[in-house]
Amino acid sequence: MDNRPIGFFDSGLGGLTCIPYLMKALPNERIIYFGDTARTPYGSKAPSTITAFSLQIANFLVQNNVKMIVIACNTVSATCLDELRKMFPKIPVLGIITPAAKLVASTCTPNNHIGIIGTKVTIKSEAYTTKILKFNPNLDINSIACPTFVPLIEEGIIQNEIMDLSIKYYLDNFISYNKIDTLVLGCTHYPLIRKNIQKLYPNIRIINPSEEILESIKMKLKDNNLLANSPSIDNTFYASDLSENFVNMINRIFENSEFKVAFKNFDLETYK
Ligand code: DGL
């Protein structure tokens, strides 16, 4: 048993989409979340920059005594999961891509045409395609980067026609030309526009890695005897820029729960 917190991080508020699933399934767990809101988006940056930022954040989480790190960001998972594991060999470091890739590979789809959407870096890395095909080589996989989604979401432009136009711009042809029947939301920001996507393409099955990572977290905690055993309601959310959008999003997520949320602005320069 271990009552230390689990550390989550993302380039911004996207990784928050994992939190409600975790809190529902594992209510004893305490969370420290870091959103790098001052430097978001990561998805169009050079891999070396993403790696440097991620090592800094993981270092900060480790200094805060986390028992596990969850990379709640596909872009980081696709870029430097191995480096992070090497840097922190004593604690489990979980990436978000493998659990979703396993699920896609193991479930039947109407015509086995899978679409992956994500940031430029995630799509260019082909991390999803490689992993899914490793588990199931019979699937037809196409992917497309949707670089305007994250900035719009970070701006809170979600349920309106600008977002819908942006979705149609990237996905109309992609989905019809490739006959996509199953779409993987390969960026943790995208569950926030899941409803828009489903409304525009009602026949498509959507896979949400922010939800699928939960089983892996549970298993890893159990296998390493790290599950917490006393109820905790104290969670801390750090941001490198404590923006109004970030605070609003967290307040929205915890609206109907008794969880206490502490916000902290944090200067990562100390952890270089
Ligand atoms: N939420 C992130 C992901 O899952 C990154 C978005 C970004 O910063 O571009 O890829």
Tab-separated table of C-alpha atoms and ligand atoms in Angstrom:
chain	number	residue	atom	x	y	z
A	1	MET	CA	0.000	0.000	0.000
A	2	ASP	CA	1.228	3.478	-0.805
A	3	ASN	CA	-0.605	6.734	-0.147
A	4	ARG	CA	1.735	8.963	-2.116
A	5	PRO	CA	0.121	10.809	-5.043
A	6	ILE	CA	0.129	9.798	-8.721
A	7	GLY	CA	1.707	12.415	-10.982
A	8	PHE	CA	-0.051	13.261	-14.253
A	9	PHE	CA	1.195	15.692	-16.847
A	10	ASP	CA	0.286	17.152	-20.200
A	11	SER	CA	1.220	20.171	-22.296
A	12	GLY	CA	-1.924	21.876	-20.991
A	13	LEU	CA	-5.418	20.944	-19.956
A	14	GLY	CA	-5.820	17.882	-22.240
A	15	GLY	CA	-4.564	15.396	-19.663
A	16	LEU	CA	-7.400	16.419	-17.368
A	17	THR	CA	-9.646	14.232	-19.512
A	18	CYS	CA	-8.074	11.168	-17.802
A	19	ILE	CA	-8.811	12.351	-14.268
A	20	PRO	CA	-12.575	11.703	-13.861
A	21	TYR	CA	-12.130	8.041	-14.901
A	22	LEU	CA	-9.372	7.606	-12.345
A	23	MET	CA	-11.270	9.288	-9.524
A	24	LYS	CA	-14.339	7.207	-10.147
A	25	ALA	CA	-12.499	3.882	-10.305
A	26	LEU	CA	-9.823	4.561	-7.683
A	27	PRO	CA	-11.241	7.091	-5.203
A	28	ASN	CA	-8.411	6.544	-2.702
A	29	GLU	CA	-5.790	7.867	-5.094
A	30	ARG	CA	-4.431	11.389	-4.723
A	31	ILE	CA	-3.340	13.340	-7.780
A	32	ILE	CA	-0.723	15.886	-8.642
A	33	TYR	CA	-1.356	17.243	-12.120
A	34	PHE	CA	0.972	19.457	-14.101
A	35	GLY	CA	-0.239	21.330	-17.186
A	36	ASP	CA	2.477	23.159	-19.093
A	37	THR	CA	0.046	25.898	-20.094
A	38	ALA	CA	2.840	28.455	-20.574
A	39	ARG	CA	4.416	26.369	-23.364
A	40	THR	CA	1.423	24.609	-24.920
A	41	PRO	CA	0.967	23.341	-27.620
A	42	TYR	CA	3.695	20.695	-27.816
A	43	GLY	CA	2.272	19.017	-30.905
A	44	SER	CA	4.141	21.073	-33.492
A	45	LYS	CA	7.424	21.443	-31.574
A	46	ALA	CA	10.722	19.650	-32.214
A	47	PRO	CA	11.104	16.290	-30.429
A	48	SER	CA	14.223	17.578	-28.623
A	49	THR	CA	12.209	20.484	-27.162
A	50	ILE	CA	9.353	18.184	-26.115
A	51	THR	CA	11.846	15.826	-24.467
A	52	ALA	CA	13.569	18.657	-22.566
A	53	PHE	CA	10.236	20.048	-21.291
A	54	SER	CA	9.001	16.576	-20.302
A	55	LEU	CA	12.144	15.668	-18.349
A	56	GLN	CA	11.814	18.938	-16.460
A	57	ILE	CA	8.187	18.236	-15.538
A	58	ALA	CA	8.832	14.597	-14.586
A	59	ASN	CA	11.684	15.793	-12.393
A	60	PHE	CA	9.317	18.233	-10.699
A	61	LEU	CA	6.756	15.456	-10.097
A	62	VAL	CA	9.399	13.133	-8.667
A	63	GLN	CA	10.586	15.890	-6.315
A	64	ASN	CA	6.975	16.054	-5.180
A	65	ASN	CA	7.190	12.418	-4.127
A	66	VAL	CA	4.850	10.830	-6.680
A	67	LYS	CA	4.662	7.022	-6.714
A	68	MET	CA	3.969	6.805	-10.445
A	69	ILE	CA	4.042	9.102	-13.471
A	70	VAL	CA	1.248	9.003	-16.026
A	71	ILE	CA	2.098	10.757	-19.275
A	72	ALA	CA	-1.374	12.070	-20.049
A	73	CYS	CA	-0.153	13.332	-23.408
A	74	ASN	CA	0.126	11.387	-26.657
A	75	THR	CA	2.722	13.761	-28.075
A	76	VAL	CA	5.068	13.186	-25.126
A	77	SER	CA	4.340	9.440	-25.074
A	78	ALA	CA	5.188	9.234	-28.777
A	79	THR	CA	8.369	11.266	-28.337
A	80	CYS	CA	10.207	10.355	-25.142
A	81	LEU	CA	8.581	7.590	-23.089
A	82	ASP	CA	11.822	5.567	-23.129
A	83	GLU	CA	13.959	8.529	-22.036
A	84	LEU	CA	11.584	9.214	-19.138
A	85	ARG	CA	11.698	5.573	-18.062
A	86	LYS	CA	15.471	5.570	-18.208
A	87	MET	CA	15.701	8.806	-16.254
A	88	PHE	CA	13.392	7.564	-13.470
A	89	PRO	CA	13.969	3.822	-13.216
A	90	LYS	CA	12.606	3.554	-9.675
A	91	ILE	CA	9.010	4.540	-10.416
A	92	PRO	CA	6.594	3.251	-13.049
A	93	VAL	CA	6.154	5.645	-15.986
A	94	LEU	CA	3.046	4.972	-18.078
A	95	GLY	CA	2.449	6.206	-21.611
A	96	ILE	CA	-1.031	6.650	-23.048
A	97	ILE	CA	-0.568	5.093	-26.493
A	98	THR	CA	-0.035	1.373	-25.820
A	99	PRO	CA	-3.283	0.702	-23.869
A	100	ALA	CA	-5.431	2.251	-26.629
A	101	ALA	CA	-3.422	0.523	-29.370
A	102	LYS	CA	-4.012	-2.843	-27.667
A	103	LEU	CA	-7.735	-2.187	-27.432
A	104	VAL	CA	-7.998	-1.194	-31.099
A	105	ALA	CA	-6.021	-4.246	-32.150
A	106	SER	CA	-8.128	-6.640	-30.113
A	107	THR	CA	-11.633	-5.504	-31.067
A	108	CYS	CA	-13.411	-6.116	-34.350
A	109	THR	CA	-14.552	-3.140	-36.355
A	110	PRO	CA	-17.152	-3.237	-39.162
A	111	ASN	CA	-14.593	-3.146	-41.988
A	112	ASN	CA	-11.279	-2.887	-40.092
A	113	HIS	CA	-10.664	0.688	-41.254
A	114	ILE	CA	-9.109	2.595	-38.377
A	115	GLY	CA	-8.434	6.341	-38.315
A	116	ILE	CA	-5.968	7.972	-35.960
A	117	ILE	CA	-6.115	11.697	-35.282
A	118	GLY	CA	-3.518	13.575	-33.258
A	119	THR	CA	-0.937	16.322	-33.249
A	120	LYS	CA	1.670	16.661	-36.010
A	121	VAL	CA	4.354	15.098	-33.816
A	122	THR	CA	2.202	12.115	-32.770
A	123	ILE	CA	1.083	11.384	-36.321
A	124	LYS	CA	4.574	11.804	-37.771
A	125	SER	CA	5.970	9.386	-35.165
A	126	GLU	CA	3.558	6.670	-36.384
A	127	ALA	CA	3.515	5.428	-32.780
A	128	TYR	CA	-0.137	4.347	-32.954
A	129	THR	CA	0.134	2.721	-36.375
A	130	THR	CA	3.262	0.780	-35.466
A	131	LYS	CA	1.841	-0.444	-32.154
A	132	ILE	CA	-1.596	-1.373	-33.494
A	133	LEU	CA	-0.115	-3.276	-36.450
A	134	LYS	CA	2.261	-5.086	-34.119
A	135	PHE	CA	-0.739	-6.424	-32.173
A	136	ASN	CA	-2.930	-6.954	-35.264
A	137	PRO	CA	-1.395	-6.725	-38.760
A	138	ASN	CA	-4.773	-7.170	-40.488
A	139	LEU	CA	-6.099	-3.691	-39.859
A	140	ASP	CA	-6.156	-0.864	-42.365
A	141	ILE	CA	-4.852	2.245	-40.598
A	142	ASN	CA	-4.810	5.841	-41.784
A	143	SER	CA	-3.886	8.872	-39.762
A	144	ILE	CA	-4.115	12.635	-39.982
A	145	ALA	CA	-2.743	15.514	-37.922
A	146	CYS	CA	-5.298	18.123	-36.838
A	147	PRO	CA	-3.084	20.995	-35.604
A	148	THR	CA	-5.816	23.601	-35.034
A	149	PHE	CA	-7.775	21.504	-32.520
A	150	VAL	CA	-5.512	21.998	-29.479
A	151	PRO	CA	-5.175	25.821	-29.706
A	152	LEU	CA	-8.966	26.134	-30.136
A	153	ILE	CA	-9.633	23.848	-27.161
A	154	GLU	CA	-7.078	25.664	-24.973
A	155	GLU	CA	-8.967	28.861	-25.888
A	156	GLY	CA	-12.240	27.285	-24.791
A	157	ILE	CA	-13.647	27.392	-28.359
A	158	ILE	CA	-15.397	24.068	-28.160
A	159	GLN	CA	-19.145	23.871	-28.632
A	160	ASN	CA	-19.491	26.187	-31.603
A	161	GLU	CA	-19.306	26.357	-35.372
A	162	ILE	CA	-15.637	27.404	-35.549
A	163	MET	CA	-14.669	24.094	-33.950
A	164	ASP	CA	-17.132	22.188	-36.141
A	165	LEU	CA	-15.692	23.814	-39.293
A	166	SER	CA	-12.206	22.911	-38.178
A	167	ILE	CA	-13.260	19.288	-37.586
A	168	LYS	CA	-14.893	19.099	-41.005
A	169	TYR	CA	-11.832	20.666	-42.643
A	170	TYR	CA	-9.621	17.792	-41.483
A	171	LEU	CA	-12.041	14.892	-41.222
A	172	ASP	CA	-14.694	15.065	-43.974
A	173	ASN	CA	-12.471	13.741	-46.763
A	174	PHE	CA	-10.288	11.689	-44.453
A	175	ILE	CA	-13.242	9.697	-43.138
A	176	SER	CA	-15.092	9.244	-46.417
A	177	TYR	CA	-12.067	8.541	-48.624
A	178	ASN	CA	-10.573	5.993	-46.207
A	179	LYS	CA	-13.980	4.568	-45.198
A	180	ILE	CA	-13.049	4.978	-41.545
A	181	ASP	CA	-15.339	3.105	-39.133
A	182	THR	CA	-13.335	3.536	-35.929
A	183	LEU	CA	-11.600	6.750	-34.912
A	184	VAL	CA	-8.916	6.953	-32.214
A	185	LEU	CA	-8.680	10.287	-30.388
A	186	GLY	CA	-4.868	10.318	-30.344
A	187	CYS	CA	-4.559	13.511	-28.319
A	188	THR	CA	-5.827	13.939	-24.769
A	189	HIS	CA	-7.413	17.271	-25.671
A	190	TYR	CA	-9.757	15.651	-28.198
A	191	PRO	CA	-12.217	13.988	-25.768
A	192	LEU	CA	-13.321	17.579	-25.092
A	193	ILE	CA	-14.627	17.711	-28.681
A	194	ARG	CA	-15.802	14.110	-28.810
A	195	LYS	CA	-19.464	15.212	-28.880
A	196	ASN	CA	-18.810	17.513	-31.856
A	197	ILE	CA	-17.085	14.694	-33.760
A	198	GLN	CA	-19.800	12.158	-32.945
A	199	LYS	CA	-22.519	14.598	-34.004
A	200	LEU	CA	-20.816	15.211	-37.375
A	201	TYR	CA	-20.058	11.505	-37.997
A	202	PRO	CA	-22.753	9.594	-36.085
A	203	ASN	CA	-21.864	6.161	-37.483
A	204	ILE	CA	-18.265	6.225	-36.359
A	205	ARG	CA	-17.066	4.389	-33.280
A	206	ILE	CA	-14.763	6.568	-31.194
A	207	ILE	CA	-11.950	5.219	-29.023
A	208	ASN	CA	-10.796	7.441	-26.189
A	209	PRO	CA	-7.268	6.650	-24.891
A	210	SER	CA	-7.864	8.950	-21.867
A	211	GLU	CA	-10.334	6.318	-20.669
A	212	GLU	CA	-8.444	3.243	-21.850
A	213	ILE	CA	-5.330	4.088	-19.811
A	214	LEU	CA	-7.260	3.537	-16.572
A	215	GLU	CA	-6.944	-0.266	-16.646
A	216	SER	CA	-3.170	0.012	-17.102
A	217	ILE	CA	-2.898	2.429	-14.183
A	218	LYS	CA	-4.925	0.069	-11.989
A	219	MET	CA	-2.863	-2.945	-12.987
A	220	LYS	CA	0.468	-1.204	-12.520
A	221	LEU	CA	-0.535	0.043	-9.049
A	222	LYS	CA	-1.739	-3.405	-8.057
A	223	ASP	CA	1.276	-5.292	-9.437
A	224	ASN	CA	3.680	-2.947	-7.647
A	225	ASN	CA	1.677	-2.909	-4.425
A	226	LEU	CA	1.169	0.831	-4.818
A	227	LEU	CA	-2.606	1.153	-4.336
A	228	ALA	CA	-3.612	3.783	-1.758
A	229	ASN	CA	-5.676	2.546	1.143
A	230	SER	CA	-7.220	5.619	2.683
A	231	PRO	CA	-9.738	7.906	0.983
A	232	SER	CA	-8.215	11.101	-0.262
A	233	ILE	CA	-9.883	14.251	-1.482
A	234	ASP	CA	-6.835	16.474	-1.761
A	235	ASN	CA	-5.523	17.017	-5.250
A	236	THR	CA	-3.123	19.623	-6.510
A	237	PHE	CA	-3.146	21.078	-10.000
A	238	TYR	CA	-0.058	22.928	-11.065
A	239	ALA	CA	0.265	24.985	-14.209
A	240	SER	CA	3.240	26.820	-15.620
A	241	ASP	CA	0.733	29.583	-16.407
A	242	LEU	CA	-2.334	29.463	-14.223
A	243	SER	CA	-4.736	30.612	-16.924
A	244	GLU	CA	-8.445	31.229	-16.483
A	245	ASN	CA	-9.241	28.437	-18.971
A	246	PHE	CA	-7.234	25.909	-16.969
A	247	VAL	CA	-8.936	26.843	-13.683
A	248	ASN	CA	-12.391	26.853	-15.312
A	249	MET	CA	-11.834	23.451	-16.867
A	250	ILE	CA	-10.773	21.904	-13.567
A	251	ASN	CA	-13.677	23.496	-11.728
A	252	ARG	CA	-15.991	22.071	-14.374
A	253	ILE	CA	-14.516	18.571	-13.961
A	254	PHE	CA	-14.888	18.647	-10.172
A	255	GLU	CA	-18.213	20.518	-10.130
A	256	ASN	CA	-20.246	17.717	-8.585
A	257	SER	CA	-17.666	16.055	-6.419
A	258	GLU	CA	-16.426	16.603	-2.902
A	259	PHE	CA	-12.808	16.692	-4.063
A	260	LYS	CA	-10.729	19.581	-2.852
A	261	VAL	CA	-8.659	21.210	-5.545
A	262	ALA	CA	-5.615	23.351	-4.893
A	263	PHE	CA	-4.236	25.446	-7.740
A	264	LYS	CA	-0.607	26.434	-7.930
A	265	ASN	CA	1.310	28.434	-10.450
A	266	PHE	CA	4.729	26.960	-10.893
A	267	ASP	CA	7.951	28.189	-12.395
A	268	LEU	CA	9.612	25.161	-13.974
A	269	GLU	CA	12.919	26.956	-14.468
A	270	THR	CA	13.912	25.710	-10.996
A	271	TYR	CA	13.835	22.141	-12.306
A	272	LYS	CA	16.146	22.604	-15.279
B	1	DGL	N1	-2.700	16.751	-25.224
B	1	DGL	C1	-1.566	16.477	-25.952
B	1	DGL	C2	-1.549	15.140	-26.656
B	1	DGL	O1	-2.182	14.222	-26.181
B	1	DGL	C3	-0.740	17.523	-26.608
B	1	DGL	C4	-1.353	18.616	-27.310
B	1	DGL	C5	-0.363	19.674	-27.711
B	1	DGL	O2	0.201	20.285	-26.820
B	1	DGL	O3	-0.176	19.890	-28.913
B	1	DGL	O4	-0.897	14.966	-27.644
